XYZ file of N, CA and C in Angstrom:
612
model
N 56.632 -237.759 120.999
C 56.798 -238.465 119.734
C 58.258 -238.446 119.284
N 58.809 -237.513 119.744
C 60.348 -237.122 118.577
C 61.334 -238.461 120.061
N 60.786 -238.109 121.149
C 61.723 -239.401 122.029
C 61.372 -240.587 121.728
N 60.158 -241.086 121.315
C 60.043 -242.663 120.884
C 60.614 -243.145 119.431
N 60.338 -242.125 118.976
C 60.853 -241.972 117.554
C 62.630 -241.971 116.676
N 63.455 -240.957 118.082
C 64.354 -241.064 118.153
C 65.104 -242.675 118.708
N 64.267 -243.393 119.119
C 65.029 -244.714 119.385
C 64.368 -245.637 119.137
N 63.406 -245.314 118.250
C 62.821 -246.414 116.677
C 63.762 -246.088 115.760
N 64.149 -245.364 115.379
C 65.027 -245.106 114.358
C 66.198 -245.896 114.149
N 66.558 -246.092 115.721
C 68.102 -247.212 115.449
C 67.298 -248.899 114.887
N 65.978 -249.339 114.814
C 65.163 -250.138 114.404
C 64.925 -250.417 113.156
N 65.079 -249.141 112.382
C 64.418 -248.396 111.191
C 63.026 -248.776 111.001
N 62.247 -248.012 112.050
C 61.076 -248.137 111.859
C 60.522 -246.736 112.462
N 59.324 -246.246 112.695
C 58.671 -245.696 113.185
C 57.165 -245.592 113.991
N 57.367 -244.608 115.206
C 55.565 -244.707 115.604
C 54.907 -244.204 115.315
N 53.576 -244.091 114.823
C 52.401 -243.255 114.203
C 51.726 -242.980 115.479
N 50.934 -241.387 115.412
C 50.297 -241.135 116.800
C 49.023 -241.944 116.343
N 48.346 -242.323 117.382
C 47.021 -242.631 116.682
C 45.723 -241.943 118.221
N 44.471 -242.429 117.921
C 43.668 -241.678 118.650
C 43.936 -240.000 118.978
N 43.318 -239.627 120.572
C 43.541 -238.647 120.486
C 45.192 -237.453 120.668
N 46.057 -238.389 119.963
C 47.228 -237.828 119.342
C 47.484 -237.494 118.474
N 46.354 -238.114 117.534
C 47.469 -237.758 116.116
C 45.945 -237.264 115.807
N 45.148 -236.448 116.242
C 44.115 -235.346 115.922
C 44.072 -234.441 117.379
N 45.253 -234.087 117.792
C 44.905 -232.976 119.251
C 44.059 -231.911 119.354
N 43.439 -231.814 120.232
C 42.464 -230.632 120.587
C 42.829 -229.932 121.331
N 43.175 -228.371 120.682
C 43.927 -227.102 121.868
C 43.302 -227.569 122.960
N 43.692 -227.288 124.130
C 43.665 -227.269 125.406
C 42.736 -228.335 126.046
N 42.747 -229.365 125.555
C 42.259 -230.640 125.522
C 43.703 -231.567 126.151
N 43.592 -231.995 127.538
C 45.274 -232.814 127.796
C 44.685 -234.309 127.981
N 45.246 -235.617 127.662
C 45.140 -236.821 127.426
C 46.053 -237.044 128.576
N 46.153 -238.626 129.165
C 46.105 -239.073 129.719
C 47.632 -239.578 129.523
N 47.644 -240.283 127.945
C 48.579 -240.948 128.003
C 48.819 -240.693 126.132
N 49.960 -241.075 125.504
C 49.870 -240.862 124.213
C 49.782 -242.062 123.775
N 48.885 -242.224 122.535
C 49.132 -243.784 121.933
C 49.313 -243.778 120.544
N 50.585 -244.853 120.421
C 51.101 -244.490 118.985
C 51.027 -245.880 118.224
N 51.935 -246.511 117.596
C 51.447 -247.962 116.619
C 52.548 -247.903 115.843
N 53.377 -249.172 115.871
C 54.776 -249.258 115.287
C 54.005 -250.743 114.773
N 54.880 -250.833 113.400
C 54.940 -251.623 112.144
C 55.589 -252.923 112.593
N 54.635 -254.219 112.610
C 55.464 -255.307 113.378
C 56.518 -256.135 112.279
N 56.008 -256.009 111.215
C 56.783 -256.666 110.189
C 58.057 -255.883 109.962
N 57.625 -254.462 110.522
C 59.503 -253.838 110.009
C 60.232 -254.281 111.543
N 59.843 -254.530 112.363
C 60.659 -255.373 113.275
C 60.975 -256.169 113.329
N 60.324 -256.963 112.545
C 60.819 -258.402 112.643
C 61.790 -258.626 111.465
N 61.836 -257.873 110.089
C 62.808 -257.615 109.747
C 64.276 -256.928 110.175
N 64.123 -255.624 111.171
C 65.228 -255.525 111.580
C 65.937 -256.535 112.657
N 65.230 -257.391 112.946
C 65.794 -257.937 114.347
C 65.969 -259.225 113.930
N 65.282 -259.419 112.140
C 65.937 -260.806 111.530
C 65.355 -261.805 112.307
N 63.942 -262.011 112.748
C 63.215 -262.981 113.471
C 61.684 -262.596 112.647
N 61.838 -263.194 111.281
C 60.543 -263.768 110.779
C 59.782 -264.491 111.276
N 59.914 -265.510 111.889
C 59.086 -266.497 112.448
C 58.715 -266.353 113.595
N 59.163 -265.436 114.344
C 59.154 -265.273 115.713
C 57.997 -264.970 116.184
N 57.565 -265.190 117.171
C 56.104 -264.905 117.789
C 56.106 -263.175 118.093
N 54.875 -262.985 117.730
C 54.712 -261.244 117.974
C 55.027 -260.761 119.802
N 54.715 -261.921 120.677
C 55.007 -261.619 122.142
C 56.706 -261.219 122.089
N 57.475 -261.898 121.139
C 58.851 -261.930 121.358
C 59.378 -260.874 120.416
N 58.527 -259.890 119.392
C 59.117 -259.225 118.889
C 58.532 -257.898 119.814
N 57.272 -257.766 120.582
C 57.402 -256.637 121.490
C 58.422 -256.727 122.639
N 58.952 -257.976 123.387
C 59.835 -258.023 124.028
C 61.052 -257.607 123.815
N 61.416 -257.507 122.205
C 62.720 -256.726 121.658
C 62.889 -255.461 122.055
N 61.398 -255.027 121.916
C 61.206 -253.795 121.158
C 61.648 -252.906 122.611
N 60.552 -253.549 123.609
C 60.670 -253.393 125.047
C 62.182 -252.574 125.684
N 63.294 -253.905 124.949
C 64.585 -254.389 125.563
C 64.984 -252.692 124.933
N 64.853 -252.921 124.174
C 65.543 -251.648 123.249
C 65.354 -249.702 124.161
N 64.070 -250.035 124.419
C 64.045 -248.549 125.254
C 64.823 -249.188 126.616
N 64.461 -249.980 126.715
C 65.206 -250.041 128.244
C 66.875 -249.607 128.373
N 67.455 -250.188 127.424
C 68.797 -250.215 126.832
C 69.028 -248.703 126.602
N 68.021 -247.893 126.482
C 68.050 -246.423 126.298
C 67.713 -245.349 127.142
N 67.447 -246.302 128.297
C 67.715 -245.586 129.272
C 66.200 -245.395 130.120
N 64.766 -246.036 128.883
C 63.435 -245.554 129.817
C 63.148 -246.396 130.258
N 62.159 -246.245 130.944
C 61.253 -246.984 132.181
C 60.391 -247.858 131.102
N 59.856 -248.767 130.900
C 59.314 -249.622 130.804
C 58.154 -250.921 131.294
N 57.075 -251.190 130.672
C 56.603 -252.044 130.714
C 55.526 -252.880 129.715
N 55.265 -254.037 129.373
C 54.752 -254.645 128.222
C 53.501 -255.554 128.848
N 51.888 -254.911 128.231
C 51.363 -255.520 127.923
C 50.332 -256.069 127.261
N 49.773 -257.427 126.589
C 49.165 -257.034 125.382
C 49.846 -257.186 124.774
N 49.132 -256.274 123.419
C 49.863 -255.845 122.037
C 50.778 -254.864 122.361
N 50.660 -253.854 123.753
C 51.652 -252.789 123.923
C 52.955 -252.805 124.426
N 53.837 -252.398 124.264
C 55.239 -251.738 124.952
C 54.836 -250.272 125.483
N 54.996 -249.713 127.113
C 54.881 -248.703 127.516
C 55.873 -248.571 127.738
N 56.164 -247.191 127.720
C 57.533 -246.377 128.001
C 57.065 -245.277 128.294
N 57.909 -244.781 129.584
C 57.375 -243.769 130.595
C 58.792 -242.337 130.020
N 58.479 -241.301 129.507
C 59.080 -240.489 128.603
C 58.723 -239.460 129.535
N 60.291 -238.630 130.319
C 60.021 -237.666 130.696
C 60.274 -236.758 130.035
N 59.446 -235.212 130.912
C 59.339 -234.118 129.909
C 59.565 -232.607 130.882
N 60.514 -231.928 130.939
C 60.088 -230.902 131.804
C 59.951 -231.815 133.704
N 59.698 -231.305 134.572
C 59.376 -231.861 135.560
C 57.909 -233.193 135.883
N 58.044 -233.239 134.359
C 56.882 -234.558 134.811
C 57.417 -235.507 133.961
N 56.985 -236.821 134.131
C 56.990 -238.219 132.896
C 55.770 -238.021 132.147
N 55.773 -238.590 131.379
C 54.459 -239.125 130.395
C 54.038 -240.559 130.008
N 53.165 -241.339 129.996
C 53.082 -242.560 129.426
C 52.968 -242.704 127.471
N 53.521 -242.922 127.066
C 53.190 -243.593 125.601
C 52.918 -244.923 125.671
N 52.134 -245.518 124.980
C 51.276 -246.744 124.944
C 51.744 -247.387 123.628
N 52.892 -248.400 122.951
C 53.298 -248.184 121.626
C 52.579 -249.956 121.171
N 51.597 -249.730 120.547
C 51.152 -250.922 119.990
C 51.584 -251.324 118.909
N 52.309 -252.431 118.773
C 52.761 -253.506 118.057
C 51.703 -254.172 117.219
N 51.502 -253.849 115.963
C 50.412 -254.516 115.531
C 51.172 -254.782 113.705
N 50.543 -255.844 112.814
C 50.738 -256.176 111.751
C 50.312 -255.209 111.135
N 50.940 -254.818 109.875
C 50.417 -253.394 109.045
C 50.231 -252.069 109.515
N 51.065 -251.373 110.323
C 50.853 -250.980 111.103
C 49.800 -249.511 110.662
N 50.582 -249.143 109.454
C 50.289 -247.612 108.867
C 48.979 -247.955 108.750
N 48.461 -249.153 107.857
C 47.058 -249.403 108.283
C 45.935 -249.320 109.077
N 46.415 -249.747 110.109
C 45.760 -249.787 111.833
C 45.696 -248.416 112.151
N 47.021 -247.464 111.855
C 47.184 -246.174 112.592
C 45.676 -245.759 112.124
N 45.687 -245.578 110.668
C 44.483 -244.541 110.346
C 43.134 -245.236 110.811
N 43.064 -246.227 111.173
C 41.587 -246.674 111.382
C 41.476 -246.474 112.970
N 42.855 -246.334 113.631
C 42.675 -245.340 114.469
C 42.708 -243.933 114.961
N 42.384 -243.248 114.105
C 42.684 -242.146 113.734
C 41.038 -241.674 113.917
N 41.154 -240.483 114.660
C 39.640 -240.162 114.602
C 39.500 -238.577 113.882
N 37.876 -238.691 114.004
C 37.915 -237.127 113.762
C 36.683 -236.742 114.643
N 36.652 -236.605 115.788
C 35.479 -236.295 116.234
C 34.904 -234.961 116.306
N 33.971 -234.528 115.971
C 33.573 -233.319 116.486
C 33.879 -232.423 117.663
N 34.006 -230.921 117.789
C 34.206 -230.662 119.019
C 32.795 -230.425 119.651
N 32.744 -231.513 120.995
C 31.750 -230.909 122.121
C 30.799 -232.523 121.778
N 31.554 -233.539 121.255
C 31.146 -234.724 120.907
C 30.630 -235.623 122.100
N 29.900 -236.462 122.514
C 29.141 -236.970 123.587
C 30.452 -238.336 122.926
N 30.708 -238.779 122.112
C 31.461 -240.284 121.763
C 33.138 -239.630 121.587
N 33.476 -241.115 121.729
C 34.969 -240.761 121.616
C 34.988 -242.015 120.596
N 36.697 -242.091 120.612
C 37.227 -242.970 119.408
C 36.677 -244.387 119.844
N 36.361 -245.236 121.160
C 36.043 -246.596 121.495
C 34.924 -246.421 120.923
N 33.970 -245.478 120.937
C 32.540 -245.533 120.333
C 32.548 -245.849 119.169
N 33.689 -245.152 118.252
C 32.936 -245.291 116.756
C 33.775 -247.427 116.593
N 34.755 -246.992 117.306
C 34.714 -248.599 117.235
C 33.577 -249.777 117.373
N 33.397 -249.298 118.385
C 31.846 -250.487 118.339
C 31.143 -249.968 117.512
N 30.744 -248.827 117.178
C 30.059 -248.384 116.141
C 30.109 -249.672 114.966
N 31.359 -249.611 114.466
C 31.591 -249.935 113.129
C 32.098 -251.520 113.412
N 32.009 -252.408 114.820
C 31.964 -252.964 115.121
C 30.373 -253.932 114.767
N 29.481 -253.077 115.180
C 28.240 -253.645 115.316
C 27.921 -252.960 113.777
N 28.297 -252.684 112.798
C 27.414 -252.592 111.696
C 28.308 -254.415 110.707
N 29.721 -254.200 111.204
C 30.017 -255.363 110.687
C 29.349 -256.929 111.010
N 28.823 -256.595 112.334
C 28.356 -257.927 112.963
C 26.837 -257.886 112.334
N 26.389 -257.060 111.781
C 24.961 -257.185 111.094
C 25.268 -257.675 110.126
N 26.085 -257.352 109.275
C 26.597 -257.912 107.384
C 27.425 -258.773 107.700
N 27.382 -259.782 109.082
C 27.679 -261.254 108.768
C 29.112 -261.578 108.955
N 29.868 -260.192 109.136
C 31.257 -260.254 109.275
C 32.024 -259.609 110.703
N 33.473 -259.201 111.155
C 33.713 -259.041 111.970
C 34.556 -257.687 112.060
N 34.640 -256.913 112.561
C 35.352 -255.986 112.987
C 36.727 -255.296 113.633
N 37.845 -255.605 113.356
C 38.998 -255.580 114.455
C 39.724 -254.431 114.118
N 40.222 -253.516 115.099
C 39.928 -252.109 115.521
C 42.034 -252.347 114.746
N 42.661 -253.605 114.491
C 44.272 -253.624 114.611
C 44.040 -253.940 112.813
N 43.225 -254.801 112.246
C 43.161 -255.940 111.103
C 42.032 -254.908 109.862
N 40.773 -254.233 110.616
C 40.198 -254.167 109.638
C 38.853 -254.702 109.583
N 38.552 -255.129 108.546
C 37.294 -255.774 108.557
C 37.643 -257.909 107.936
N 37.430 -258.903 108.660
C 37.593 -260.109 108.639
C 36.658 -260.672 108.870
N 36.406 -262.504 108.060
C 35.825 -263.279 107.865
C 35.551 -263.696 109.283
N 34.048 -263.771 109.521
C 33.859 -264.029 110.808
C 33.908 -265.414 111.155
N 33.773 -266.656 110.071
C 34.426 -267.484 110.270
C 35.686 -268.073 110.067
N 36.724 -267.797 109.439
C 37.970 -267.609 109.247
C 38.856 -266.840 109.723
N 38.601 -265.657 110.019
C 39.341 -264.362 110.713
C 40.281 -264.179 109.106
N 39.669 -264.578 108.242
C 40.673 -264.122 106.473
C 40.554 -262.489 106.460
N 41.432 -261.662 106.688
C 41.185 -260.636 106.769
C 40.402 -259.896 104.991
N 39.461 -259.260 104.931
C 38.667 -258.880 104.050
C 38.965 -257.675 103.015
N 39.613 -256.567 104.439
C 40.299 -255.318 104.041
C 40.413 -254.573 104.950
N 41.316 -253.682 105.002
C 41.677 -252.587 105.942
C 42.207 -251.081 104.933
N 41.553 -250.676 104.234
C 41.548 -249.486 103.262
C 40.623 -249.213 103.729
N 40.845 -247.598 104.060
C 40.148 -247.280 104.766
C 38.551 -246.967 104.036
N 38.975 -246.641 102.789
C 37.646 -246.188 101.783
C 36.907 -247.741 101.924
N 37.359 -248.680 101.521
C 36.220 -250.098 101.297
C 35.813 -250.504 102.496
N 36.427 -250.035 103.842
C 35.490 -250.438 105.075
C 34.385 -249.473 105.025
N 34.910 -248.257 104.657
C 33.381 -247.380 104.691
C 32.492 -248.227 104.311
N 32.405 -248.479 102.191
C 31.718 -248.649 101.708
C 31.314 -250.081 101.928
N 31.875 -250.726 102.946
C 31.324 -252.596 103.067
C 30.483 -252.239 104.198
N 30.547 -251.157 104.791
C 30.012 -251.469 106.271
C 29.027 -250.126 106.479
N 29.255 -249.254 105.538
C 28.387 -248.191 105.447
C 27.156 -247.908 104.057
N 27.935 -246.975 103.158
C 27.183 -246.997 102.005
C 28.468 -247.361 100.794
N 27.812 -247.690 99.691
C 28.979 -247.456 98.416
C 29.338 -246.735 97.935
N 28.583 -245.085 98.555
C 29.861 -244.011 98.019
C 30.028 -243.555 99.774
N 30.242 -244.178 99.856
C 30.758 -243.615 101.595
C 32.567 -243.327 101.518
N 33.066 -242.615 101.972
C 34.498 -243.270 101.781
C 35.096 -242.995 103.093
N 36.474 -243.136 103.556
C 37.211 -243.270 105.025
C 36.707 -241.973 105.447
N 36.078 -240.648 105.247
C 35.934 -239.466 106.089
C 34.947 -239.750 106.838
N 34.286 -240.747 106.261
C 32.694 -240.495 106.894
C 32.690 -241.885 107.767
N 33.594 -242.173 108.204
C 34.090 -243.184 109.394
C 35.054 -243.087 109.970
N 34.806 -241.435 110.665
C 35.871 -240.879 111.631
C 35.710 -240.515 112.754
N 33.716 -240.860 112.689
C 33.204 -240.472 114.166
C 31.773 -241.164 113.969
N 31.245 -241.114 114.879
C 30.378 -242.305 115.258
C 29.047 -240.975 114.749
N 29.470 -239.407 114.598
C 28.630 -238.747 114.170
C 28.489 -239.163 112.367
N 29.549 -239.165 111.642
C 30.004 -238.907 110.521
C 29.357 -240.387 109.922
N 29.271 -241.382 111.030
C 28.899 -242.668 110.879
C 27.274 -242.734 110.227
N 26.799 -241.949 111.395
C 25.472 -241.888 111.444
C 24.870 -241.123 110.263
N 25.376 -239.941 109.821
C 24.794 -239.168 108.947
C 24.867 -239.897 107.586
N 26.179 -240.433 107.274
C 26.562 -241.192 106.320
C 25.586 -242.577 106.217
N 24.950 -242.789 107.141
C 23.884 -243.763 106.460
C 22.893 -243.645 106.633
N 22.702 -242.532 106.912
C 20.910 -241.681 106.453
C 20.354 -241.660 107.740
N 19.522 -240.635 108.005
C 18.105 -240.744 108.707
C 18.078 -241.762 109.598
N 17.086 -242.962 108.885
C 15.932 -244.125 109.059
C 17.105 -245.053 109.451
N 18.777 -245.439 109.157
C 19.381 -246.308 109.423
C 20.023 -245.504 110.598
N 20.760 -244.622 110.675
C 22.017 -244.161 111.170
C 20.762 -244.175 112.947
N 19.489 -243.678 112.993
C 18.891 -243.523 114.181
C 19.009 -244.789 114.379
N 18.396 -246.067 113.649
C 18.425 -247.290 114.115
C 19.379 -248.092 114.746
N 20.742 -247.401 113.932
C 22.091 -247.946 114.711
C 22.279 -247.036 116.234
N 22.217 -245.854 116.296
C 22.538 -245.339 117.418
C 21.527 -245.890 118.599
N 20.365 -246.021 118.582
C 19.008 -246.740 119.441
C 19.605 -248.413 119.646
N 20.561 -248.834 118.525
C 20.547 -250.313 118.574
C 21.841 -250.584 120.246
N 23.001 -249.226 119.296
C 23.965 -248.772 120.185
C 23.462 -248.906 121.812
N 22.868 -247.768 122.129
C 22.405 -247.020 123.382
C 21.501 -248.575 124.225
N 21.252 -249.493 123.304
C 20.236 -250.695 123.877
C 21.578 -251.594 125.213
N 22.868 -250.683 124.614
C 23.796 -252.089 125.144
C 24.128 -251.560 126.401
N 24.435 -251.859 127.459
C 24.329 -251.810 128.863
C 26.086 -251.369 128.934
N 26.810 -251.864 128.284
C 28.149 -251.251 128.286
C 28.828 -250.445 127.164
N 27.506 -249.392 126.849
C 27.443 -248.243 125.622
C 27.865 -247.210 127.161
N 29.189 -246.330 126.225
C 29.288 -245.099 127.427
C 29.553 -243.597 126.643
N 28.604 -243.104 126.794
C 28.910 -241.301 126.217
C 29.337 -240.493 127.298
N 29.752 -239.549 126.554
C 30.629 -238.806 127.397
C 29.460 -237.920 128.554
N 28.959 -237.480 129.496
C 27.752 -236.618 129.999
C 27.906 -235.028 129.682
């Protein structure tokens, strides 16, 4: 974090850890780190408002390269290969609108010894939005499923649009926290509705 961070800074922006980074589990090692930089403060520093988001991760890209790391872009991401000690590491830096937003809705809290990870509670909260008529996006929030008008991305009113009305952002931090938070008779119905889908995966 302090090397991606250190050369966001000449940007004036920053990366947020998100998933299982920015909630680590002692002796728990990840794969790769994934973090989430603010697209609008780039496009302010680089003075390209109008610019297409492909061309403001391509900046962003240019910029580590210029600094010396390994690189590659794709998607919403810029990867940069950050060595450490005798090994590299991958960081995964997603470029997304609002960013501080996005971070926390990627932000988990899972239990330890949890059968789901963070993609789960996504579809989780994916498929409770697609019941109430609306849509789900893991970068935006919760949006008009015919418009894509984004609805909200606070984390408390997605609880309460997609869960209960005193639900608030804690209790949509895990696909457990999901379940309990809307009782019994619903939370079983969603997990059974879950488990029905052929590309549902728990951990064994």
């Amino acid at each position: 974090m302090k090397s991606i961070n250190s050369v966001l800074a000449k940007t004036n922006s920053k990366a947020l850890p998100i998933g299982s980074g920015a909630t680590p589990t002692k002796g728990k090692v990840s794969g790769d780190l994934d973090m989430i930089v603010d697209l609008g403060q780039l496009k302010q520093h680089f003075d390209m408002p109008d610019a297409k988001d492909a061309d403001i991760r391509k900046k962003l890209r240019q910029v580590f390269d210029l600094a010396g790391f390994k690189t590659a872009q794709t998607g919403t991401s810029v990867h940069v290969e950050v060595p450490m000690t005798d090994n590299t590491h991958q960081v995964d830096i997603m470029v997304v609108a609002d960013g501080e937003a996005a971070s926390k809705i990627h932000t988990h809290n899972i239990p330890q010894g949890s059968k789901f990870k963070g993609a789960n509670k996504m579809i989780a909260l994916a498929t409770l939005a697609k019941n109430k008529g609306m849509k789900f996006s893991s970068y935006r929030g919760i949006v008009n499923r015919e418009t894509n008008e984004l609805i909200t991305n606070d984390l408390d009113k997605i609880a309460k649009t997609l869960v209960s009305p005193n639900a608030t952002g804690k209790d949509i931090g895990s696909v457990e926290s999901i379940v309990s938070a809307l009782g019994k008779e619903k939370g079983d119905a969603l997990l059974a509705d879950l488990r029905s889908d052929p590309n549902w995966k728990e951990i064994d």
